[in-house]
PDB file of C-alpha atoms in Angstrom:
ATOM      1  CA  MET A   1    -168.534-116.556  40.530  1.00 39.00           C
ATOM      2  CA  LYS A   2    -165.774-118.796  41.922  1.00 39.00           C
ATOM      3  CA  LYS A   3    -168.062-118.881  45.463  1.00 35.00           C
ATOM      4  CA  PHE A   4    -171.267-119.942  42.670  1.00 34.00           C
ATOM      5  CA  PHE A   5    -168.867-122.822  41.069  1.00 32.00           C
ATOM      6  CA  LEU A   6    -167.552-123.875  44.628  1.00 33.00           C
ATOM      7  CA  CYS A   7    -171.436-124.248  46.009  1.00 35.00           C
ATOM      8  CA  LEU A   8    -172.102-126.138  42.925  1.00 31.00           C
ATOM      9  CA  ALA A   9    -169.403-127.984  42.888  1.00 34.00           C
ATOM     10  CA  LEU A  10    -170.180-129.088  46.860  1.00 31.00           C
ATOM     11  CA  GLY A  11    -174.140-129.624  45.529  1.00 35.00           C
ATOM     12  CA  VAL A  12    -175.286-127.217  47.506  1.00 29.00           C
ATOM     13  CA  VAL A  13    -179.081-127.012  45.428  1.00 28.00           C
ATOM     14  CA  SER A  14    -181.631-125.576  48.169  1.00 32.00           C
ATOM     15  CA  SER A  15    -183.190-121.625  48.554  1.00 30.00           C
ATOM     16  CA  ALA A  16    -179.751-120.701  50.516  1.00 32.00           C
ATOM     17  CA  PHE A  17    -178.147-121.638  47.521  1.00 29.00           C
ATOM     18  CA  ILE A  18    -178.566-117.996  45.659  1.00 29.00           C
ATOM     19  CA  SER A  19    -178.732-116.277  48.464  1.00 32.00           C
ATOM     20  CA  SER A  20    -175.261-116.972  50.110  1.00 34.00           C
ATOM     21  CA  CYS A  21    -173.796-117.566  46.321  1.00 34.00           C
ATOM     22  CA  SER A  22    -175.131-114.743  44.836  1.00 33.00           C
ATOM     23  CA  LEU A  23    -174.086-113.921  41.019  1.00 33.00           C
ATOM     24  CA  SER A  24    -173.459-110.578  40.936  1.00 34.00           C
ATOM     25  CA  LYS A  25    -174.952-107.701  43.517  1.00 31.00           C
ATOM     26  CA  ALA A  26    -178.634-107.432  41.898  1.00 33.00           C
ATOM     27  CA  ASP A  27    -178.777-111.138  42.244  1.00 35.00           C
ATOM     28  CA  SER A  28    -181.868-111.760  45.194  1.00 30.00           C
ATOM     29  CA  ALA A  29    -183.562-115.349  45.773  1.00 30.00           C
ATOM     30  CA  SER A  30    -186.263-113.760  43.171  1.00 28.00           C
ATOM     31  CA  GLU A  31    -184.283-113.288  40.656  1.00 31.00           C
ATOM     32  CA  ASN A  32    -183.897-115.272  37.351  1.00 31.00           C
ATOM     33  CA  LEU A  33    -180.345-116.818  36.257  1.00 30.00           C
ATOM     34  CA  VAL A  34    -179.945-115.599  32.505  1.00 34.00           C
ATOM     35  CA  ILE A  35    -178.698-119.271  31.073  1.00 34.00           C
ATOM     36  CA  ASP A  36    -178.760-117.599  27.536  1.00 36.00           C
ATOM     37  CA  SER A  37    -180.406-114.841  25.600  1.00 35.00           C
ATOM     38  CA  ASN A  38    -183.514-115.987  24.994  1.00 35.00           C
ATOM     39  CA  LYS A  39    -184.122-118.162  28.441  1.00 34.00           C
ATOM     40  CA  ALA A  40    -184.566-117.699  32.177  1.00 33.00           C
ATOM     41  CA  VAL A  41    -184.673-120.021  34.585  1.00 29.00           C
ATOM     42  CA  SER A  42    -185.935-119.757  38.701  1.00 30.00           C
ATOM     43  CA  ASP A  43    -184.400-122.347  39.882  1.00 34.00           C
ATOM     44  CA  VAL A  44    -180.232-122.782  39.471  1.00 37.00           C
ATOM     45  CA  VAL A  45    -181.429-126.756  39.962  1.00 36.00           C
ATOM     46  CA  VAL A  46    -183.518-125.959  36.559  1.00 37.00           C
ATOM     47  CA  ALA A  47    -180.448-124.745  35.202  1.00 43.00           C
ATOM     48  CA  GLU A  48    -179.042-127.834  35.213  1.00 46.00           C
ATOM     49  CA  THR A  49    -180.754-127.093  32.485  1.00 52.00           C
ATOM     50  CA  ASN A  50    -183.279-126.454  29.878  1.00 69.00           C
ATOM     51  CA  VAL A  51    -181.072-124.537  27.389  1.00 90.00           C
ATOM     52  CA  GLU A  52    -181.246-126.510  24.365  1.00 93.00           C
ATOM     53  CA  VAL A  53    -178.169-126.634  21.364  1.00 95.00           C
ATOM     54  CA  GLY A  54    -178.214-128.921  18.499  1.00 95.00           C
ATOM     55  CA  GLY A  55    -181.898-130.344  19.440  1.00 94.00           C
ATOM     56  CA  ALA A  56    -179.492-132.062  22.423  1.00 94.00           C
ATOM     57  CA  ILE A  57    -180.207-130.313  26.316  1.00 94.00           C
ATOM     58  CA  MET A  58    -177.317-129.638  27.861  1.00 95.00           C
ATOM     59  CA  VAL A  59    -176.385-130.765  31.070  1.00 93.00           C
ATOM     60  CA  ALA A  60    -174.555-128.800  34.087  1.00 94.00           C
ATOM     61  CA  SER A  61    -173.363-132.206  35.699  1.00 94.00           C
ATOM     62  CA  LYS A  62    -171.677-132.998  32.995  1.00 95.00           C
ATOM     63  CA  ASN A  63    -168.441-131.758  31.397  1.00 97.00           C
ATOM     64  CA  ILE A  64    -168.065-129.553  28.568  1.00 97.00           C
ATOM     65  CA  PHE A  65    -167.257-131.944  26.123  1.00 97.00           C
ATOM     66  CA  ASP A  66    -170.217-134.538  26.301  1.00 96.00           C
ATOM     67  CA  ASN A  67    -172.470-131.987  26.899  1.00 96.00           C
ATOM     68  CA  ILE A  68    -170.955-130.960  22.840  1.00 96.00           C
ATOM     69  CA  THR A  69    -170.922-133.517  21.892  1.00 96.00           C
ATOM     70  CA  ASN A  70    -174.367-134.548  22.108  1.00 94.00           C
ATOM     71  CA  SER A  71    -175.527-131.113  19.653  1.00 97.00           C
ATOM     72  CA  LYS A  72    -176.049-132.689  16.020  1.00 98.00           C
ATOM     73  CA  ASP A  73    -175.096-128.402  14.901  1.00 98.00           C
ATOM     74  CA  HIS A  74    -171.498-129.580  16.801  1.00 98.00           C
ATOM     75  CA  THR A  75    -170.671-132.857  15.049  1.00 98.00           C
ATOM     76  CA  THR A  76    -167.559-131.253  12.865  1.00 98.00           C
ATOM     77  CA  LEU A  77    -166.054-129.456  16.419  1.00 98.00           C
ATOM     78  CA  ILE A  78    -165.876-132.491  18.205  1.00 98.00           C
ATOM     79  CA  ALA A  79    -164.489-134.273  14.813  1.00 97.00           C
ATOM     80  CA  ALA A  80    -162.091-131.630  15.229  1.00 98.00           C
ATOM     81  CA  VAL A  81    -161.627-132.076  18.980  1.00 98.00           C
ATOM     82  CA  LYS A  82    -161.122-136.524  18.669  1.00 98.00           C
ATOM     83  CA  GLN A  83    -158.926-135.498  16.135  1.00 97.00           C
ATOM     84  CA  ALA A  84    -156.864-132.899  17.796  1.00 97.00           C
ATOM     85  CA  GLY A  85    -156.113-134.895  20.851  1.00 97.00           C
ATOM     86  CA  LEU A  86    -158.187-132.088  23.121  1.00 97.00           C
ATOM     87  CA  VAL A  87    -161.660-134.804  24.691  1.00 97.00           C
ATOM     88  CA  GLU A  88    -158.897-134.912  27.903  1.00 96.00           C
ATOM     89  CA  ILE A  89    -158.681-131.569  28.403  1.00 94.00           C
ATOM     90  CA  LEU A  90    -162.520-130.366  27.885  1.00 96.00           C
ATOM     91  CA  SER A  91    -163.246-133.242  29.910  1.00 96.00           C
ATOM     92  CA  SER A  92    -160.854-132.579  32.631  1.00 95.00           C
ATOM     93  CA  ASP A  93    -161.875-130.728  36.157  1.00 94.00           C
ATOM     94  CA  ASP A  94    -159.901-127.886  35.037  1.00 94.00           C
ATOM     95  CA  SER A  95    -162.738-124.463  34.656  1.00 96.00           C
ATOM     96  CA  PHE A  96    -162.577-123.121  31.038  1.00 97.00           C
ATOM     97  CA  THR A  97    -164.691-121.334  28.744  1.00 98.00           C
ATOM     98  CA  VAL A  98    -165.190-122.664  25.219  1.00 98.00           C
ATOM     99  CA  PHE A  99    -166.128-120.549  21.916  1.00 98.00           C
ATOM    100  CA  ALA A 100    -167.732-123.302  20.046  1.00 98.00           C
ATOM    101  CA  PRO A 101    -168.342-122.667  16.759  1.00 98.00           C
ATOM    102  CA  THR A 102    -171.421-124.524  14.623  1.00 98.00           C
ATOM    103  CA  ASN A 103    -171.515-126.746  11.813  1.00 98.00           C
ATOM    104  CA  GLN A 104    -172.520-124.414   9.348  1.00 97.00           C
ATOM    105  CA  ALA A 105    -169.311-121.971  10.835  1.00 97.00           C
ATOM    106  CA  PHE A 106    -167.584-124.490   9.774  1.00 97.00           C
ATOM    107  CA  SER A 107    -168.375-124.821   7.054  1.00 96.00           C
ATOM    108  CA  THR A 108    -167.822-121.139   5.651  1.00 95.00           C
ATOM    109  CA  ILE A 109    -164.170-122.343   5.280  1.00 94.00           C
ATOM    110  CA  PRO A 110    -162.891-123.816   2.287  1.00 95.00           C
ATOM    111  CA  LYS A 111    -163.712-127.755   2.027  1.00 94.00           C
ATOM    112  CA  ALA A 112    -160.196-128.026   1.492  1.00 96.00           C
ATOM    113  CA  THR A 113    -158.942-126.192   4.244  1.00 95.00           C
ATOM    114  CA  LEU A 114    -160.887-128.022   6.740  1.00 94.00           C
ATOM    115  CA  ASP A 115    -160.209-131.732   5.196  1.00 95.00           C
ATOM    116  CA  SER A 116    -156.178-130.611   4.721  1.00 96.00           C
ATOM    117  CA  LEU A 117    -156.790-128.600   9.109  1.00 95.00           C
ATOM    118  CA  MET A 118    -158.487-132.888   9.744  1.00 96.00           C
ATOM    119  CA  LYS A 119    -155.209-134.387   8.879  1.00 96.00           C
ATOM    120  CA  PRO A 120    -153.019-136.737  10.847  1.00 96.00           C
ATOM    121  CA  GLU A 121    -149.758-134.653   9.574  1.00 97.00           C
ATOM    122  CA  ALA A 122    -151.970-131.174  10.484  1.00 97.00           C
ATOM    123  CA  LYS A 123    -152.509-132.164  14.046  1.00 97.00           C
ATOM    124  CA  ALA A 124    -150.486-128.648  15.355  1.00 97.00           C
ATOM    125  CA  ASP A 125    -152.056-126.728  12.971  1.00 97.00           C
ATOM    126  CA  LEU A 126    -156.038-127.946  14.610  1.00 97.00           C
ATOM    127  CA  THR A 127    -154.874-127.475  17.775  1.00 97.00           C
ATOM    128  CA  LYS A 128    -153.926-124.534  18.059  1.00 97.00           C
ATOM    129  CA  VAL A 129    -157.262-123.261  15.874  1.00 97.00           C
ATOM    130  CA  LEU A 130    -158.826-124.961  18.020  1.00 98.00           C
ATOM    131  CA  THR A 131    -157.498-124.055  21.318  1.00 98.00           C
ATOM    132  CA  TYR A 132    -157.964-120.739  19.895  1.00 98.00           C
ATOM    133  CA  HIS A 133    -161.759-121.216  21.081  1.00 98.00           C
ATOM    134  CA  ILE A 134    -161.076-121.840  24.125  1.00 98.00           C
ATOM    135  CA  VAL A 135    -159.730-119.520  27.432  1.00 98.00           C
ATOM    136  CA  LEU A 136    -159.004-120.857  31.238  1.00 97.00           C
ATOM    137  CA  GLY A 137    -161.759-120.037  33.398  1.00 96.00           C
ATOM    138  CA  ALA A 138    -165.579-120.409  33.375  1.00 96.00           C
ATOM    139  CA  LEU A 139    -166.306-116.362  31.763  1.00 97.00           C
ATOM    140  CA  ARG A 140    -170.126-115.530  31.933  1.00 96.00           C
ATOM    141  CA  VAL A 141    -171.683-113.702  28.635  1.00 96.00           C
ATOM    142  CA  SER A 142    -171.988-110.924  31.204  1.00 95.00           C
ATOM    143  CA  ASP A 143    -168.376-111.211  32.190  1.00 96.00           C
ATOM    144  CA  LEU A 144    -167.399-110.042  28.226  1.00 96.00           C
ATOM    145  CA  LYS A 145    -166.807-106.261  28.511  1.00 96.00           C
ATOM    146  CA  ASP A 146    -167.179-104.426  25.248  1.00 97.00           C
ATOM    147  CA  GLY A 147    -162.930-103.241  23.674  1.00 97.00           C
ATOM    148  CA  GLU A 148    -161.896-106.195  26.028  1.00 97.00           C
ATOM    149  CA  GLU A 149    -159.024-108.779  24.605  1.00 97.00           C
ATOM    150  CA  ILE A 150    -158.966-112.091  27.160  1.00 97.00           C
ATOM    151  CA  THR A 151    -156.567-114.556  26.484  1.00 97.00           C
ATOM    152  CA  THR A 152    -156.661-118.217  25.032  1.00 98.00           C
ATOM    153  CA  VAL A 153    -154.925-121.128  25.880  1.00 96.00           C
ATOM    154  CA  GLN A 154    -153.719-120.955  22.264  1.00 96.00           C
ATOM    155  CA  GLY A 155    -151.661-118.092  23.490  1.00 96.00           C
ATOM    156  CA  GLY A 156    -153.848-114.881  21.208  1.00 97.00           C
ATOM    157  CA  LYS A 157    -156.034-113.233  21.620  1.00 97.00           C
ATOM    158  CA  LEU A 158    -160.135-112.730  21.054  1.00 98.00           C
ATOM    159  CA  LYS A 159    -161.666-109.277  21.080  1.00 98.00           C
ATOM    160  CA  VAL A 160    -164.932-108.561  23.128  1.00 98.00           C
ATOM    161  CA  GLY A 161    -167.249-106.497  21.006  1.00 97.00           C
ATOM    162  CA  VAL A 162    -170.575-105.733  22.765  1.00 95.00           C
ATOM    163  CA  LYS A 163    -172.905-104.015  20.833  1.00 91.00           C
ATOM    164  CA  ASN A 164    -176.980-103.219  21.530  1.00 89.00           C
ATOM    165  CA  GLY A 165    -176.645-106.590  23.869  1.00 88.00           C
ATOM    166  CA  LYS A 166    -175.895-108.064  21.207  1.00 94.00           C
ATOM    167  CA  VAL A 167    -171.637-110.120  22.377  1.00 97.00           C
ATOM    168  CA  MET A 168    -168.894-110.537  19.189  1.00 98.00           C
ATOM    169  CA  ILE A 169    -166.002-112.577  19.736  1.00 98.00           C
ATOM    170  CA  ASN A 170    -163.995-111.437  16.796  1.00 97.00           C
ATOM    171  CA  ASN A 171    -166.304-111.437  13.931  1.00 94.00           C
ATOM    172  CA  ALA A 172    -168.537-114.088  15.268  1.00 97.00           C
ATOM    173  CA  SER A 173    -171.601-113.804  17.341  1.00 97.00           C
ATOM    174  CA  ILE A 174    -172.494-115.354  20.263  1.00 98.00           C
ATOM    175  CA  THR A 175    -175.473-117.161  19.374  1.00 97.00           C
ATOM    176  CA  ILE A 176    -176.314-119.077  22.689  1.00 96.00           C
ATOM    177  CA  SER A 177    -174.655-118.043  26.177  1.00 96.00           C
ATOM    178  CA  ASP A 178    -173.709-119.196  29.784  1.00 96.00           C
ATOM    179  CA  ILE A 179    -174.399-122.955  28.567  1.00 96.00           C
ATOM    180  CA  VAL A 180    -173.070-124.210  32.053  1.00 96.00           C
ATOM    181  CA  SER A 181    -171.191-127.735  32.464  1.00 96.00           C
ATOM    182  CA  ASN A 182    -169.286-128.602  35.473  1.00 96.00           C
ATOM    183  CA  ASN A 183    -165.858-127.394  33.904  1.00 97.00           C
ATOM    184  CA  GLY A 184    -166.459-124.546  32.936  1.00 96.00           C
ATOM    185  CA  ILE A 185    -168.545-121.990  30.146  1.00 97.00           C
ATOM    186  CA  THR A 186    -169.903-122.943  26.842  1.00 97.00           C
ATOM    187  CA  HIS A 187    -171.053-120.221  24.241  1.00 98.00           C
ATOM    188  CA  VAL A 188    -172.058-121.026  20.502  1.00 98.00           C
ATOM    189  CA  ILE A 189    -170.645-119.012  17.861  1.00 98.00           C
ATOM    190  CA  ASP A 190    -171.771-118.440  14.062  1.00 97.00           C
ATOM    191  CA  GLY A 191    -168.247-118.421  13.392  1.00 97.00           C
ATOM    192  CA  VAL A 192    -164.810-119.872  13.413  1.00 97.00           C
ATOM    193  CA  LEU A 193    -161.970-118.107  15.141  1.00 97.00           C
ATOM    194  CA  MET A 194    -158.910-118.330  12.910  1.00 94.00           C
ATOM    195  CA  PRO A 195    -155.102-117.014  15.375  1.00 92.00           C
ATOM    196  CA  ARG A 196    -153.857-113.738  13.912  1.00 78.00           C
TER     197      ARG A 196
END
């Protein structure tokens, strides 16, 4: 995976790309690169995206924050990221995996709780919740193994569950996977992960 991102950063987008930067032993120049559970593309250039999230095409040359900002399904998440002061982190050159709850996921939190978290005096608590959705390093859905625990930037652990091809993070399902940005991977989830 590190070879993939190194080659992507260097702009190697030729037929030699897939053969020299294979993502796994099973990959070959003739196989498709899976971008999400419903879409596959045969060329990494086209993988620039063809993943639509919230009515917007995600673009691999953009950073995580810029990509998810374009999704109409993630306006609550973007407002929270801005309120917590995490824009710079999600726009940085560091590599992250972000589990991105939708607006609908946030709507399951009592309004009074969400409103309270969005107040300036609750910035530390909001940051704790949001950084529980972020993992260092770019993890594709194929990297997530049933039963494993992954450590978040917040310091807590997320439990991965895989059953019949469905991937769960704690109690949330990944609904759109492997959204490639120039500083990592985003997975859309249908629940808000609360630190334990």
